[in-house]
XYZ file of C-alpha atoms in Angstrom:
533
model
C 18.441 8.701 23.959
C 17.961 11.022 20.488
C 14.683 11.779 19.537
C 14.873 11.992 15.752
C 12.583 13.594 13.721
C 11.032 11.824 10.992
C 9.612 11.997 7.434
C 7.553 9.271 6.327
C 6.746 9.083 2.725
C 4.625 6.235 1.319
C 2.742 6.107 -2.586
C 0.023 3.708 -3.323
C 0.101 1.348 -6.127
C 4.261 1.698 -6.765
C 5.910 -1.694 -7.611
C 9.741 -1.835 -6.441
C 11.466 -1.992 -9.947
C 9.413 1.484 -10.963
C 12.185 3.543 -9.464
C 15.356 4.923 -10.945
C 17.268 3.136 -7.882
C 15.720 0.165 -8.191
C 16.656 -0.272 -11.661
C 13.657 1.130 -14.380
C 15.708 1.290 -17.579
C 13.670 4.482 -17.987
C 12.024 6.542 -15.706
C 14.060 8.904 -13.916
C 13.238 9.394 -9.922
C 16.592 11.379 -9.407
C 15.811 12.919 -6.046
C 14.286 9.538 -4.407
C 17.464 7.831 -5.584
C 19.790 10.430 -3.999
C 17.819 9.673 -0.725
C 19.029 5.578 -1.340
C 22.320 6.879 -2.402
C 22.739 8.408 1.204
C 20.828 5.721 2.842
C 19.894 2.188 2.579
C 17.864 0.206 -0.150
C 15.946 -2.583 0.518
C 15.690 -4.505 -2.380
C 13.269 -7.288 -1.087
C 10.733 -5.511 0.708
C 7.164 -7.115 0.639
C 3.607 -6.481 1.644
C 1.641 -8.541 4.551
C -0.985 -8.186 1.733
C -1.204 -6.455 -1.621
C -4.569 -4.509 -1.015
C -4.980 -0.917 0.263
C -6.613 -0.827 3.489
C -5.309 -4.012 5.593
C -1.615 -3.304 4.546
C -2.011 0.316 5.730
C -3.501 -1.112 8.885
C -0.655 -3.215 9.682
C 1.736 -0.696 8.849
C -0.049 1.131 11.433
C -0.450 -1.532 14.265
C 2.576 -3.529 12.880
C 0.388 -6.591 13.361
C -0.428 -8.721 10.090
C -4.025 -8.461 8.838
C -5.721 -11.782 10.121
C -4.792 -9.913 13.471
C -5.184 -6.591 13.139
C -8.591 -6.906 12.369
C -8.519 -5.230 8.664
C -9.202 -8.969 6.595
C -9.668 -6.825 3.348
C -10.789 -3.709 2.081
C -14.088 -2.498 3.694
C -13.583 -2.976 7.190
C -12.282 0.031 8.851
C -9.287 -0.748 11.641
C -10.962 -0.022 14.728
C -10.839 3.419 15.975
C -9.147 2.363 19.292
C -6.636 0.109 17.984
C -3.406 0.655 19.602
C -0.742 2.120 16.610
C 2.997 2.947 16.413
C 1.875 6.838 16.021
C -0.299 6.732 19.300
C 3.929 5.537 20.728
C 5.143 8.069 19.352
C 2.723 11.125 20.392
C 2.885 9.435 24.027
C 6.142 9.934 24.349
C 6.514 13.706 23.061
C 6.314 13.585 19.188
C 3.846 15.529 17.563
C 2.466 13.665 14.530
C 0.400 14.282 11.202
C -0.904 13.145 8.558
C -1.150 14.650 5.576
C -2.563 12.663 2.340
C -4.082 9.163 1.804
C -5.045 7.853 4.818
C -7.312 4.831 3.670
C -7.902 3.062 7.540
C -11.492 3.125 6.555
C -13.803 2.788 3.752
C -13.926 5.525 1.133
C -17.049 4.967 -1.052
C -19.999 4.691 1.192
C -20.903 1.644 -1.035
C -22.852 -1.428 0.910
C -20.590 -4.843 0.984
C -20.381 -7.612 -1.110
C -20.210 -10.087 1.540
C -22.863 -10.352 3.986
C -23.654 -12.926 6.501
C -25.504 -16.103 4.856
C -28.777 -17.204 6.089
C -28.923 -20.766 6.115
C -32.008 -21.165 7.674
C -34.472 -18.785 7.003
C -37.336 -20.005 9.265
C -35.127 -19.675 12.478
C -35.241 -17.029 14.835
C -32.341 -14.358 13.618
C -29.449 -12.853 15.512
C -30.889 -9.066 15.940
C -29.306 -5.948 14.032
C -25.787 -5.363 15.522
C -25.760 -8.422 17.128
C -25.077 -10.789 13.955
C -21.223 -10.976 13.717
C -18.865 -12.188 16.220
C -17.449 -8.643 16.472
C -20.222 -6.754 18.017
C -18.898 -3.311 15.774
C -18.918 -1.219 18.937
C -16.821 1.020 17.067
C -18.721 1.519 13.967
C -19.661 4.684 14.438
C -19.107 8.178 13.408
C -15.781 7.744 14.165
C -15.434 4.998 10.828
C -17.118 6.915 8.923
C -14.768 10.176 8.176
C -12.919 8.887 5.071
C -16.771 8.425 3.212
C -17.966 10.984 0.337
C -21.029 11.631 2.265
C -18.708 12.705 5.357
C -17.023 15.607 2.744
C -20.652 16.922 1.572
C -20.612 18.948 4.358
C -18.405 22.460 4.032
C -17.183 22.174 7.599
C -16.130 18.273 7.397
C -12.955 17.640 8.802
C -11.512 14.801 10.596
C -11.684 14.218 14.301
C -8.611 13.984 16.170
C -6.178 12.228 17.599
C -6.798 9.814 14.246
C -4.990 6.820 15.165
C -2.189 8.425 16.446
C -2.187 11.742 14.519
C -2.827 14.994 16.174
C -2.941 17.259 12.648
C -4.609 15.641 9.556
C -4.675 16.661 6.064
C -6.790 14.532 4.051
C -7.050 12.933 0.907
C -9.891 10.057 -0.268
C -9.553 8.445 -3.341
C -6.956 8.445 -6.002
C -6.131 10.141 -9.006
C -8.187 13.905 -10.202
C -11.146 12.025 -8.316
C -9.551 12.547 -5.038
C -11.515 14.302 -2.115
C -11.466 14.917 1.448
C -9.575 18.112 2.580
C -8.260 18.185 -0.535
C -11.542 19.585 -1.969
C -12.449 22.426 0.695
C -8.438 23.202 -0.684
C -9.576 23.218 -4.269
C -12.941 25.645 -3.145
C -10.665 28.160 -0.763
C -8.544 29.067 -4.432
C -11.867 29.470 -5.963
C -12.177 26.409 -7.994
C -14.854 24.229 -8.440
C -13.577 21.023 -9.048
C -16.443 19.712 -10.469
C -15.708 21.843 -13.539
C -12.205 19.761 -13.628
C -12.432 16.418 -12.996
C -13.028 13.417 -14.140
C -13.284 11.320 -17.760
C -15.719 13.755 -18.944
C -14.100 16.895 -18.230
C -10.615 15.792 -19.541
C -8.922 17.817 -22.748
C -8.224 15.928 -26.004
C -5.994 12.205 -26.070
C -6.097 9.279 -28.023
C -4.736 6.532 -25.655
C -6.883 3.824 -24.838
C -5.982 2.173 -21.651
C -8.891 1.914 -19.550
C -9.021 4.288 -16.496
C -6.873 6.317 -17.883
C -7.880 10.451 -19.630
C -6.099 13.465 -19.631
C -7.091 15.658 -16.708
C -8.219 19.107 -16.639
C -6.858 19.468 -13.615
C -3.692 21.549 -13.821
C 0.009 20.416 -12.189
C -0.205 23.569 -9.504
C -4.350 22.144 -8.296
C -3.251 18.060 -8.645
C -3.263 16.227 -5.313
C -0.049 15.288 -5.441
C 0.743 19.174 -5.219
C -1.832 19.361 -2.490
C 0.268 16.902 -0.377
C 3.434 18.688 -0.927
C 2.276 21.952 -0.271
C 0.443 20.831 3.273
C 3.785 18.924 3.888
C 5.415 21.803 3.623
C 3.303 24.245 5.559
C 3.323 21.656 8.658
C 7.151 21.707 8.651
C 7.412 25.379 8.615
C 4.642 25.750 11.538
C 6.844 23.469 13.324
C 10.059 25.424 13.007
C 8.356 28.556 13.692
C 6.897 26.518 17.294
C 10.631 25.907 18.032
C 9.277 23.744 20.870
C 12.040 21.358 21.027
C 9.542 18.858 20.359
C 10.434 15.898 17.308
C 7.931 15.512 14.820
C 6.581 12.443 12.702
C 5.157 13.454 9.148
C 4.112 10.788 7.403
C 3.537 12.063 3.458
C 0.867 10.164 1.809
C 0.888 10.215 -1.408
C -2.183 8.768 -3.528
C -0.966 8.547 -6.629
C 0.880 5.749 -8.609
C -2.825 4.393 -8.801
C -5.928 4.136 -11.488
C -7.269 6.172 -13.123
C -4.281 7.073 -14.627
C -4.876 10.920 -14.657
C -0.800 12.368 -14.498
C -1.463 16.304 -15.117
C 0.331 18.349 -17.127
C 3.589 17.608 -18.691
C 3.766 14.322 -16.613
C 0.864 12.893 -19.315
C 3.250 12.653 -21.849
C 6.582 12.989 -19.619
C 6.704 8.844 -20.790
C 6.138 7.609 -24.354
C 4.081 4.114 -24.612
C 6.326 2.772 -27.139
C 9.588 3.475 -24.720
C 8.382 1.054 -22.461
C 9.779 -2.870 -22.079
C 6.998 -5.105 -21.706
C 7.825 -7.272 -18.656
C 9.314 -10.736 -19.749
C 5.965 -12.572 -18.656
C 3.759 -10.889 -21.003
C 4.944 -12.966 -24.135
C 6.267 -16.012 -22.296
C 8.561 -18.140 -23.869
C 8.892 -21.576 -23.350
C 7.382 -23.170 -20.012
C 4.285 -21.183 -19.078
C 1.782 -22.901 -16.714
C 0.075 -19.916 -14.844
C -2.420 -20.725 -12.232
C -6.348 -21.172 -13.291
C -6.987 -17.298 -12.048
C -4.356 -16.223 -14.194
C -5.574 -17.936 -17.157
C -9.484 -17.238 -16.028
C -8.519 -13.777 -16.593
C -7.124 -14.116 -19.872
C -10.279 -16.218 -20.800
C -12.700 -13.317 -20.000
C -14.560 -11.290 -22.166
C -12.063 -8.266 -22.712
C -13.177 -5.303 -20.828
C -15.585 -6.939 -18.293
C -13.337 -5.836 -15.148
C -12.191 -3.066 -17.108
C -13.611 -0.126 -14.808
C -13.516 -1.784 -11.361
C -10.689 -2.410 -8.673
C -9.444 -5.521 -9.471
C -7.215 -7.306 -11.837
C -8.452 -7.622 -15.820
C -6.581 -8.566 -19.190
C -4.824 -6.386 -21.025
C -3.444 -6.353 -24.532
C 0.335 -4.617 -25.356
C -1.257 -0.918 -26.362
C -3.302 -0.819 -22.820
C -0.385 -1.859 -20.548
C 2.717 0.376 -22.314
C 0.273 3.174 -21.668
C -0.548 2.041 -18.275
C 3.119 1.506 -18.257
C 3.897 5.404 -19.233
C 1.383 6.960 -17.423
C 2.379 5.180 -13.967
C 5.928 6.656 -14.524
C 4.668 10.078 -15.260
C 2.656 10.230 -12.051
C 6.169 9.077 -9.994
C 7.921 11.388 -11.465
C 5.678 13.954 -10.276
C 5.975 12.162 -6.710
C 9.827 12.278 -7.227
C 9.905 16.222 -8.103
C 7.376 16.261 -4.816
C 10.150 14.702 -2.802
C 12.820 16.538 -4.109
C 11.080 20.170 -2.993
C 10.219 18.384 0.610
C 13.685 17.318 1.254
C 14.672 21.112 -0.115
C 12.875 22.609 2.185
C 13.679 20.062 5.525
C 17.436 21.809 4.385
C 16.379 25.235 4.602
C 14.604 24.980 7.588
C 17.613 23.519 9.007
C 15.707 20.200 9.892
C 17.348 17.348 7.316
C 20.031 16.716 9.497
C 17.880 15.726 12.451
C 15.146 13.949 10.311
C 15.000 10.249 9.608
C 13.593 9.687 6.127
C 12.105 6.839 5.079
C 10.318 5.948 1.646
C 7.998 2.995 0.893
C 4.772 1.535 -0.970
C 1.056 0.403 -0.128
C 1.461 -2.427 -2.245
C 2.169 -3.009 -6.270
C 0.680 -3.185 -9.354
C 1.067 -5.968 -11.808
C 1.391 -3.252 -15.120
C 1.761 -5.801 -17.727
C 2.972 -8.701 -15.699
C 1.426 -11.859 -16.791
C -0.594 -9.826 -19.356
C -2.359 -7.933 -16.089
C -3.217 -4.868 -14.648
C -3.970 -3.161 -11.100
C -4.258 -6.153 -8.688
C -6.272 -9.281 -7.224
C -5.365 -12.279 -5.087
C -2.038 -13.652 -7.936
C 0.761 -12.506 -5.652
C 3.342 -12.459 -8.213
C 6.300 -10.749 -7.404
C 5.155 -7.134 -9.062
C 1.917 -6.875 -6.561
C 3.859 -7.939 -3.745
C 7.313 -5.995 -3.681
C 7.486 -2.255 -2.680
C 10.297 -0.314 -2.443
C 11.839 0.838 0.490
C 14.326 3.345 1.787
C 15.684 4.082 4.707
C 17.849 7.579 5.344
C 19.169 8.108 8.705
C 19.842 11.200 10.196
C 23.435 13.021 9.876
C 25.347 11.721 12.786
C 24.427 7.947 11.922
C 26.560 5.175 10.045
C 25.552 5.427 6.543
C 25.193 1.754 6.982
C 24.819 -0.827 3.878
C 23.797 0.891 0.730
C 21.678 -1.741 -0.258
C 20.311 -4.684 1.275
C 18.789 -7.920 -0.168
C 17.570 -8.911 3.318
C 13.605 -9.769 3.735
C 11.864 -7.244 5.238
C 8.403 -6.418 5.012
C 5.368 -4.055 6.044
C 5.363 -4.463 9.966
C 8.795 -4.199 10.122
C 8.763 -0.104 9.632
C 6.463 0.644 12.515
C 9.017 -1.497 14.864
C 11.869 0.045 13.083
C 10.811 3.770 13.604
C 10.023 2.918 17.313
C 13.530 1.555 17.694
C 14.787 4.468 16.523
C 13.074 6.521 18.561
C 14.192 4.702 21.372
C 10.281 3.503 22.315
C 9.785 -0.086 23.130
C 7.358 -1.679 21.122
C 3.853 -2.866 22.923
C 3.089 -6.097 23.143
C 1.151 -7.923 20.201
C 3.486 -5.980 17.698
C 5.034 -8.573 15.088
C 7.278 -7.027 12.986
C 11.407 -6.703 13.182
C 13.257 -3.526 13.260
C 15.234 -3.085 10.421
C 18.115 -1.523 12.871
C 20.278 -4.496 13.138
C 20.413 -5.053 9.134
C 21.767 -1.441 8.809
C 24.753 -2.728 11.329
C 25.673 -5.613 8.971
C 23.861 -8.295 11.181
C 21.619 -10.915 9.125
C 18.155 -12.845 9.756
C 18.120 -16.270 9.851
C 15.816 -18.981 10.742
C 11.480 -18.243 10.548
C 13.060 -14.402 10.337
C 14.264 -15.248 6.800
C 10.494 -15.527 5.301
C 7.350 -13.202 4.927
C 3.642 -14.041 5.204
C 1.288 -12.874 3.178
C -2.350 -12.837 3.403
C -5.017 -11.923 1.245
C -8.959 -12.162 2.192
C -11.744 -10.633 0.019
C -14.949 -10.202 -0.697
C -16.007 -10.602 -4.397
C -16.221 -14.269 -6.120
C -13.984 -13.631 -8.998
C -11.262 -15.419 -11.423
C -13.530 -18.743 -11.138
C -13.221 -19.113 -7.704
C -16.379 -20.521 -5.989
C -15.750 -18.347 -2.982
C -14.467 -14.951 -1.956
C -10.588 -15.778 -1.837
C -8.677 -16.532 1.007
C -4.709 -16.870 -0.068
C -1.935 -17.548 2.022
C 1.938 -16.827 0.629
C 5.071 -17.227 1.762
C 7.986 -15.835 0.658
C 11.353 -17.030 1.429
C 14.964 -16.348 0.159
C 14.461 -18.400 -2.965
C 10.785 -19.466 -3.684
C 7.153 -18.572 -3.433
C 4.649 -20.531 -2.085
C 1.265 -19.870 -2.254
C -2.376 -21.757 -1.354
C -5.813 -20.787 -1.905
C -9.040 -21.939 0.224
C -11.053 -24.368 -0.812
C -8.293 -25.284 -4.052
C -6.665 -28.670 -4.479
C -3.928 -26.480 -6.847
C -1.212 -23.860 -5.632
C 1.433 -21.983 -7.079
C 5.504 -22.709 -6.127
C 8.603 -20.537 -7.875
C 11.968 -21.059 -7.367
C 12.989 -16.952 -8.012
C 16.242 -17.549 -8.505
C 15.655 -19.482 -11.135
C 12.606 -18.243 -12.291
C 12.461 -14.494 -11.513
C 8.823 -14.094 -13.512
C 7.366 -16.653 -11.851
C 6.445 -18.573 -15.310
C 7.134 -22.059 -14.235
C 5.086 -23.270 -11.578
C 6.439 -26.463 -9.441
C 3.163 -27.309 -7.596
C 2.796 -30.145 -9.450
C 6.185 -30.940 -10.205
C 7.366 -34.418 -8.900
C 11.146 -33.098 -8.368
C 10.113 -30.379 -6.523
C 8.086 -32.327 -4.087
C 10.555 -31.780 -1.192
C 10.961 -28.390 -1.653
C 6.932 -28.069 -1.660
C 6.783 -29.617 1.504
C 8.938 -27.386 3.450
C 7.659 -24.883 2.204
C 3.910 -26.104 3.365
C 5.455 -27.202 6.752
C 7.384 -23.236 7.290
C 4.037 -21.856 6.214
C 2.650 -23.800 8.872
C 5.019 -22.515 11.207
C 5.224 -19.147 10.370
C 1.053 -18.913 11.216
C 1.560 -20.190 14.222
C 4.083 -18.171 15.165
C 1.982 -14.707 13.942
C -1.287 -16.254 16.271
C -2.022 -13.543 18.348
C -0.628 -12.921 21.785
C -2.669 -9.966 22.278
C -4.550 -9.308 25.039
C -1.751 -10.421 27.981
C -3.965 -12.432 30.673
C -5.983 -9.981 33.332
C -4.845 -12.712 35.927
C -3.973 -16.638 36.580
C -7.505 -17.799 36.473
């Protein structure tokens, strides 16, 4: 059995269709689509759920989030959770990490959603002893992606990290970013607080929220940083000459707000170059759901600075629009020196490369930006690549097979000839690349999406459950009468919603029944029994 080496390279908030390969009608990613050119495309690969930290932590664990543990953002995945990366290291790999990491919280802000207290005058569960989970774990050990963690000159992170023996890191997103990535910025005798951020940016006139011109030059930008600690880990590895394989995964934090590209990749994109996606002037039927249309409802600018979804008019998203494509194209020129230098160190021929997303952004779609619980198509699809190494079957060139998150930790397992552990529930992509197909529950994807703000007139933090299947979308909310159903073949925007629709009642009840199914078929099997009885 080979042990290949591999190359993991994943951005953050990178829709599928914002790649050269995947069809952009204008941004040019040449070097990521030579990498599909020599490998496979998958053209319909989708998130277990379009938010940042429980879609990392089931591409981690390769278990969905309702099991894993990670609901939504701001509960870190438990520092002893089992991962693919602990696999790999077990069985002779060495492994790092070197970026966005994002397993737990990076703000150090208190929750939104805390336990209610019904009844005051009772007798209270004590501190610590107030959830279900007891939080054994949260220790110092959740606490290393936090600002006040990186105060400290000396911070670094404690390994093994879920798996990874060497970690470079990077918190937050854009020329806010910290983490190593800061102590890097201080050892070339800059202080980045003279660089970053709205205040400190040099002259622009775009308007798009979240978005200014950074100070911060190309050669100091952290999507440099990632490439340049990419780099250094593979040359310290061919310089070992161990014989052991390797697993770098290359976390990249950028497409994401603010929109801070550096450089020439500010302007790299005009505004007025860029198509407006077909949903943001809809023509003819156009029933969105009520959180589509609370949004456009709101006074402009309320959610303007936050995390989550807002309103935007045609100026703000064709900037958003440009800006997103000049930060990929950075990424892209990233991945094009990374791959050079696999070459020269005469490691590309043994090294698996693969290429995905955390999750999308809606940039324009349905008059939105960023992302929220509305899993249209743009928040939910990522783009993914698979390149195998020299002596394998190039294999299809593109696929239109569903795959999704939890299928890559499986699939890199597989190809490393590791069995996966039990409780994993994702597919390895292996058998696609051989020209077999999925059929049956395999042909769908659930998606889940938990959170804690009350937003978009809900009456309660959401709690949304899609599923995605060859042809439509179905999707329900908690506590909501209404839901959303597409047919994408014939409605690729997702403008026409069927919920309601009296000939589509058949379809909506498969598709209720197969969601059905498909939970019950992702309940946890995790732990195996101790004994009998």
């Amino acid at each position: 059995m080979d042990s290949p080496n591999f190359v993991f390279i994943i951005t953050d908030q990178h829709r599928a269709d914002y790649l050269g390969c995947y069809g952009h009608p204008v941004l040019k990613t040449p070097h990521i689509d030579a990498m599909a050119a020599a490998g496979t495309r998958f053209d319909r690969c989708y998130v277990n759920t379009p938010i940042c930290m429980p879609n990392r932590a089931a591409l981690m664990t390769g278990r969905i989030p309702s099991v894993n543990g990670v609901r939504h953002n701001g509960i870190p995945l438990d520092p002893t959770a089992n991962t693919f990366v602990h696999q790999l290291r077990a069985h002779g790999y060495r492994t790092a990490l070197v970026g966005k990491s994002h397993l737990q919280t990076m703000t150090g802000n208190p929750p939104m959603l805390k336990r209610e207290v019904k009844r005051p005058d009772y007798r209270q569960p004590p501190a610590g002893m107030d959830d279900a989970s007891l939080r054994d774990y949260y220790d110092e050990r959740v606490g290393q992606e936090r600002p006040q963690h990186w105060a400290s000159p000396d911070a670094r992170v404690d390994t093994p990290f879920y798996g990874f023996e060497h970690v470079d890191l990077v918190t937050d997103h854009g020329d806010q970013a910290g983490g190593d990535y800061l102590h890097w910025l201080r050892d070339q005798g800059v202080d980045p607080d003279a660089l970053r951020g709205p205040d400190k940016a040099l002259p622009h006139d775009y308007v798009c929220p979240q978005a200014w011109r950074t100070a911060v030059p190309e050669e100091l930008y952290p999507t440099r940083y990632v490439l340049e600690k990419s780099r250094n880990y593979l040359r310290r590895h061919a310089r070992w000459n161990t014989g052991q394989p390797f697993f770098l995964k290359v976390s990249f934090p950028d497409p994401h707000h603010p929109f801070t590209p550096p450089g020439k990749y500010w302007d790299m994109y005009r505004p007025e170059d860029m198509t407006l996606p077909a949903s943001f002037h809809p023509q003819g039927a156009y029933n969105p759901p009520p959180t589509v249309r609370h949004c456009h409802e709101e006074e402009p600018g309320k959610r303007a600075q936050g995390m989550m979804a807002f309103a935007v008019n045609e100026r703000e998203a064709r900037e958003a629009m440009a800006l997103s494509c000049g930060m990929i194209a950075m990424i892209d020129d990233a991945v094009g020196e990374l791959v050079a230098e696999l070459e020269a160190l005469g490691l590309a021929e043994n090294t698996v490369l693969v290429f995905t997303a955390d999750h999308g952004d809606f940039l324009g779609d349905h008059r939105l930006l960023l992302k929220g619980p509305i899993h249209y198509q743009s928040v939910l699809r990522v783009p993914f690549i698979w390149k195998d190494t020299a002596d394998r079957a190039h294999g299809a060139a593109a696929s239109g097979a569903l795959t999704e998150t939890i299928d890559l930790p499986a699939s890199i397992l597989d190809r490393a000839g590791i069995e996966p552990y039990h409780g994993m529930q994702g597919r390895s992509i292996l058998p696609l690349l051989q020209g077999e197909a999925r059929g049956g529950d395999e042909e769908s994807v659930l998606v889940e999406e938990d959170g804690q703000r009350i937003l978009y007139g809900l009456d309660t933090p959401p709690r949304v459950r899609s599923l995605v299947t060859a042809r439509h979308r179905l999707t329900v909310y908690h506590g909501e009468t209404w839901g959303e159903l597409y047919d994408l073949h014939q409605d690729p925007h997702e403008m026409n919603n069927l919920w309601n629709d009296p000939a589509a009642g058949a379809v909506k009840m498969d598709m209720l029944e197969r969601l059905a199914r498909k939970q019950m078929a992702l309940t946890d099997r995790s732990p195996l029994p101790f004994e009998q009885a």
